[in-house]
PDB file of C-alpha atoms in Angstrom:
ATOM      1  CA  MET R 835     -11.107   5.126   8.547  1.00  0.00           C
ATOM      2  CA  ALA R 836      -8.656   2.594   7.160  1.00  0.00           C
ATOM      3  CA  PHE R 837      -7.018   3.642   3.904  1.00  0.00           C
ATOM      4  CA  LYS R 838      -5.156   1.340   1.523  1.00  0.00           C
ATOM      5  CA  PRO R 839      -3.554   2.823  -1.591  1.00  0.00           C
ATOM      6  CA  LEU R 840      -4.097   1.099  -4.922  1.00  0.00           C
ATOM      7  CA  HIS R 841      -1.583  -0.414  -7.344  1.00  0.00           C
ATOM      8  CA  ASP R 842       1.960   1.005  -6.978  1.00  0.00           C
ATOM      9  CA  ARG R 843       1.072   3.848  -4.616  1.00  0.00           C
ATOM     10  CA  VAL R 844       2.138   4.370  -0.996  1.00  0.00           C
ATOM     11  CA  THR R 845       0.818   6.496   1.870  1.00  0.00           C
ATOM     12  CA  VAL R 846       3.559   8.456   3.654  1.00  0.00           C
ATOM     13  CA  ARG R 847       3.681  10.408   6.932  1.00  0.00           C
ATOM     14  CA  ARG R 848       6.264  13.191   6.857  1.00  0.00           C
ATOM     15  CA  VAL R 849       8.921  13.020   9.567  1.00  0.00           C
ATOM     16  CA  ALA R 850       9.363  16.269  11.522  1.00  0.00           C
ATOM     17  CA  SER R 851      12.568  18.130  10.727  1.00  0.00           C
ATOM     18  CA  ASP R 852      15.016  19.579  13.247  1.00  0.00           C
ATOM     19  CA  GLU R 853      14.078  22.798  15.033  1.00  0.00           C
ATOM     20  CA  LYS R 854      17.723  23.949  15.112  1.00  0.00           C
ATOM     21  CA  THR R 855      20.645  24.068  12.699  1.00  0.00           C
ATOM     22  CA  LYS R 856      23.880  22.219  13.433  1.00  0.00           C
ATOM     23  CA  GLY R 857      25.285  25.537  14.665  1.00  0.00           C
ATOM     24  CA  GLY R 858      22.468  25.912  17.209  1.00  0.00           C
ATOM     25  CA  LEU R 859      20.334  28.534  15.465  1.00  0.00           C
ATOM     26  CA  ILE R 860      16.583  28.085  15.873  1.00  0.00           C
ATOM     27  CA  ILE R 861      14.712  27.925  12.557  1.00  0.00           C
ATOM     28  CA  PRO R 862      11.401  29.854  12.555  1.00  0.00           C
ATOM     29  CA  ASP R 863       8.342  28.080  11.122  1.00  0.00           C
ATOM     30  CA  SER R 864       8.117  30.547   8.236  1.00  0.00           C
ATOM     31  CA  ALA R 865      11.627  29.587   7.042  1.00  0.00           C
ATOM     32  CA  LYS R 866      11.263  25.814   7.342  1.00  0.00           C
ATOM     33  CA  GLU R 867      10.903  23.672   4.265  1.00  0.00           C
ATOM     34  CA  LYS R 868       8.650  20.666   4.267  1.00  0.00           C
ATOM     35  CA  PRO R 869      10.753  17.605   5.010  1.00  0.00           C
ATOM     36  CA  ALA R 870      11.538  15.225   2.155  1.00  0.00           C
ATOM     37  CA  GLU R 871      11.780  12.327   4.590  1.00  0.00           C
ATOM     38  CA  GLY R 872       8.909  10.194   5.751  1.00  0.00           C
ATOM     39  CA  GLU R 873       7.625   6.902   7.070  1.00  0.00           C
ATOM     40  CA  ILE R 874       5.475   4.629   4.955  1.00  0.00           C
ATOM     41  CA  VAL R 875       2.062   4.047   6.524  1.00  0.00           C
ATOM     42  CA  ALA R 876       0.499   1.763   3.899  1.00  0.00           C
ATOM     43  CA  VAL R 877       1.395   0.268   0.509  1.00  0.00           C
ATOM     44  CA  GLY R 878      -0.622  -0.957  -2.455  1.00  0.00           C
ATOM     45  CA  GLU R 879      -0.308  -4.419  -3.988  1.00  0.00           C
ATOM     46  CA  GLY R 880       2.082  -3.335  -6.735  1.00  0.00           C
ATOM     47  CA  ALA R 881       1.960  -2.501 -10.411  1.00  0.00           C
ATOM     48  CA  ARG R 882       0.968  -4.956 -13.118  1.00  0.00           C
ATOM     49  CA  LYS R 883       2.840  -5.812 -16.305  1.00  0.00           C
ATOM     50  CA  ASP R 884       1.016  -5.848 -19.638  1.00  0.00           C
ATOM     51  CA  SER R 885       0.708  -9.617 -19.200  1.00  0.00           C
ATOM     52  CA  GLY R 886      -1.185  -9.078 -15.923  1.00  0.00           C
ATOM     53  CA  GLU R 887       1.667 -10.365 -13.749  1.00  0.00           C
ATOM     54  CA  LEU R 888       2.012  -8.488 -10.430  1.00  0.00           C
ATOM     55  CA  ILE R 889       5.253  -6.576  -9.799  1.00  0.00           C
ATOM     56  CA  PRO R 890       5.755  -6.620  -6.003  1.00  0.00           C
ATOM     57  CA  MET R 891       6.515  -3.403  -4.113  1.00  0.00           C
ATOM     58  CA  SER R 892      10.110  -2.708  -3.034  1.00  0.00           C
ATOM     59  CA  VAL R 893       8.995  -0.922   0.145  1.00  0.00           C
ATOM     60  CA  LYS R 894       6.799  -1.910   3.081  1.00  0.00           C
ATOM     61  CA  ALA R 895       4.897  -0.179   5.863  1.00  0.00           C
ATOM     62  CA  GLY R 896       7.272   1.191   8.499  1.00  0.00           C
ATOM     63  CA  ASP R 897      10.166   1.942   6.084  1.00  0.00           C
ATOM     64  CA  ARG R 898      11.756   5.396   6.384  1.00  0.00           C
ATOM     65  CA  ILE R 899      12.225   6.923   2.958  1.00  0.00           C
ATOM     66  CA  LEU R 900      13.472   9.970   1.084  1.00  0.00           C
ATOM     67  CA  PHE R 901      11.320  11.434  -1.666  1.00  0.00           C
ATOM     68  CA  GLY R 902      11.422  14.355  -4.076  1.00  0.00           C
ATOM     69  CA  LYS R 903      10.478  17.838  -2.912  1.00  0.00           C
ATOM     70  CA  TRP R 904       7.344  18.036  -5.091  1.00  0.00           C
ATOM     71  CA  SER R 905       6.376  14.346  -4.885  1.00  0.00           C
ATOM     72  CA  GLY R 906       2.948  13.095  -3.991  1.00  0.00           C
ATOM     73  CA  THR R 907      -0.466  14.513  -3.277  1.00  0.00           C
ATOM     74  CA  GLU R 908      -1.215  15.928   0.173  1.00  0.00           C
ATOM     75  CA  VAL R 909      -4.383  14.548   1.783  1.00  0.00           C
ATOM     76  CA  SER R 910      -5.958  14.651   5.220  1.00  0.00           C
ATOM     77  CA  ILE R 911      -7.140  11.286   6.537  1.00  0.00           C
ATOM     78  CA  ASP R 912      -8.731  11.179  10.010  1.00  0.00           C
ATOM     79  CA  GLY R 913      -7.260  14.625  10.716  1.00  0.00           C
ATOM     80  CA  GLU R 914      -3.705  13.517   9.903  1.00  0.00           C
ATOM     81  CA  GLU R 915      -1.773  15.119   7.028  1.00  0.00           C
ATOM     82  CA  LEU R 916      -0.401  12.398   4.735  1.00  0.00           C
ATOM     83  CA  LEU R 917       1.059  12.092   1.252  1.00  0.00           C
ATOM     84  CA  ILE R 918      -0.013   9.628  -1.424  1.00  0.00           C
ATOM     85  CA  MET R 919       2.682   8.984  -4.031  1.00  0.00           C
ATOM     86  CA  LYS R 920       3.783   6.429  -6.575  1.00  0.00           C
ATOM     87  CA  GLU R 921       6.588   4.060  -5.660  1.00  0.00           C
ATOM     88  CA  SER R 922       8.674   5.589  -8.463  1.00  0.00           C
ATOM     89  CA  ASP R 923       8.664   8.968  -6.606  1.00  0.00           C
ATOM     90  CA  ILE R 924      10.620   7.388  -3.744  1.00  0.00           C
ATOM     91  CA  LEU R 925      14.348   8.127  -3.986  1.00  0.00           C
ATOM     92  CA  GLY R 926      15.514   5.548  -1.457  1.00  0.00           C
ATOM     93  CA  ILE R 927      15.055   3.745   1.846  1.00  0.00           C
ATOM     94  CA  ILE R 928      16.922   5.000   4.925  1.00  0.00           C
ATOM     95  CA  ALA R 929      18.615   2.075   6.660  1.00  0.00           C
TER      96      ALA R 929
END
């Protein structure tokens, strides 16, 4: 199923975090936090001003981003866990 978010929303796939700390300790699954980094899968057309003019999105599919810890809504599409969030929930693009 193809999914395209509406308006100023994006679909994000979380990027897997490291299994070890910098010191070499292995982090058990129960102690891991959900990563706040992801890759944009799909974007909407953008928001609209009161005049009806389209405000283009600042991100595009394939961008790696950082987002807030509690951002977005978790959904399962074709068996894949994804997040749907507003563009304003995105903190920045990773270059």
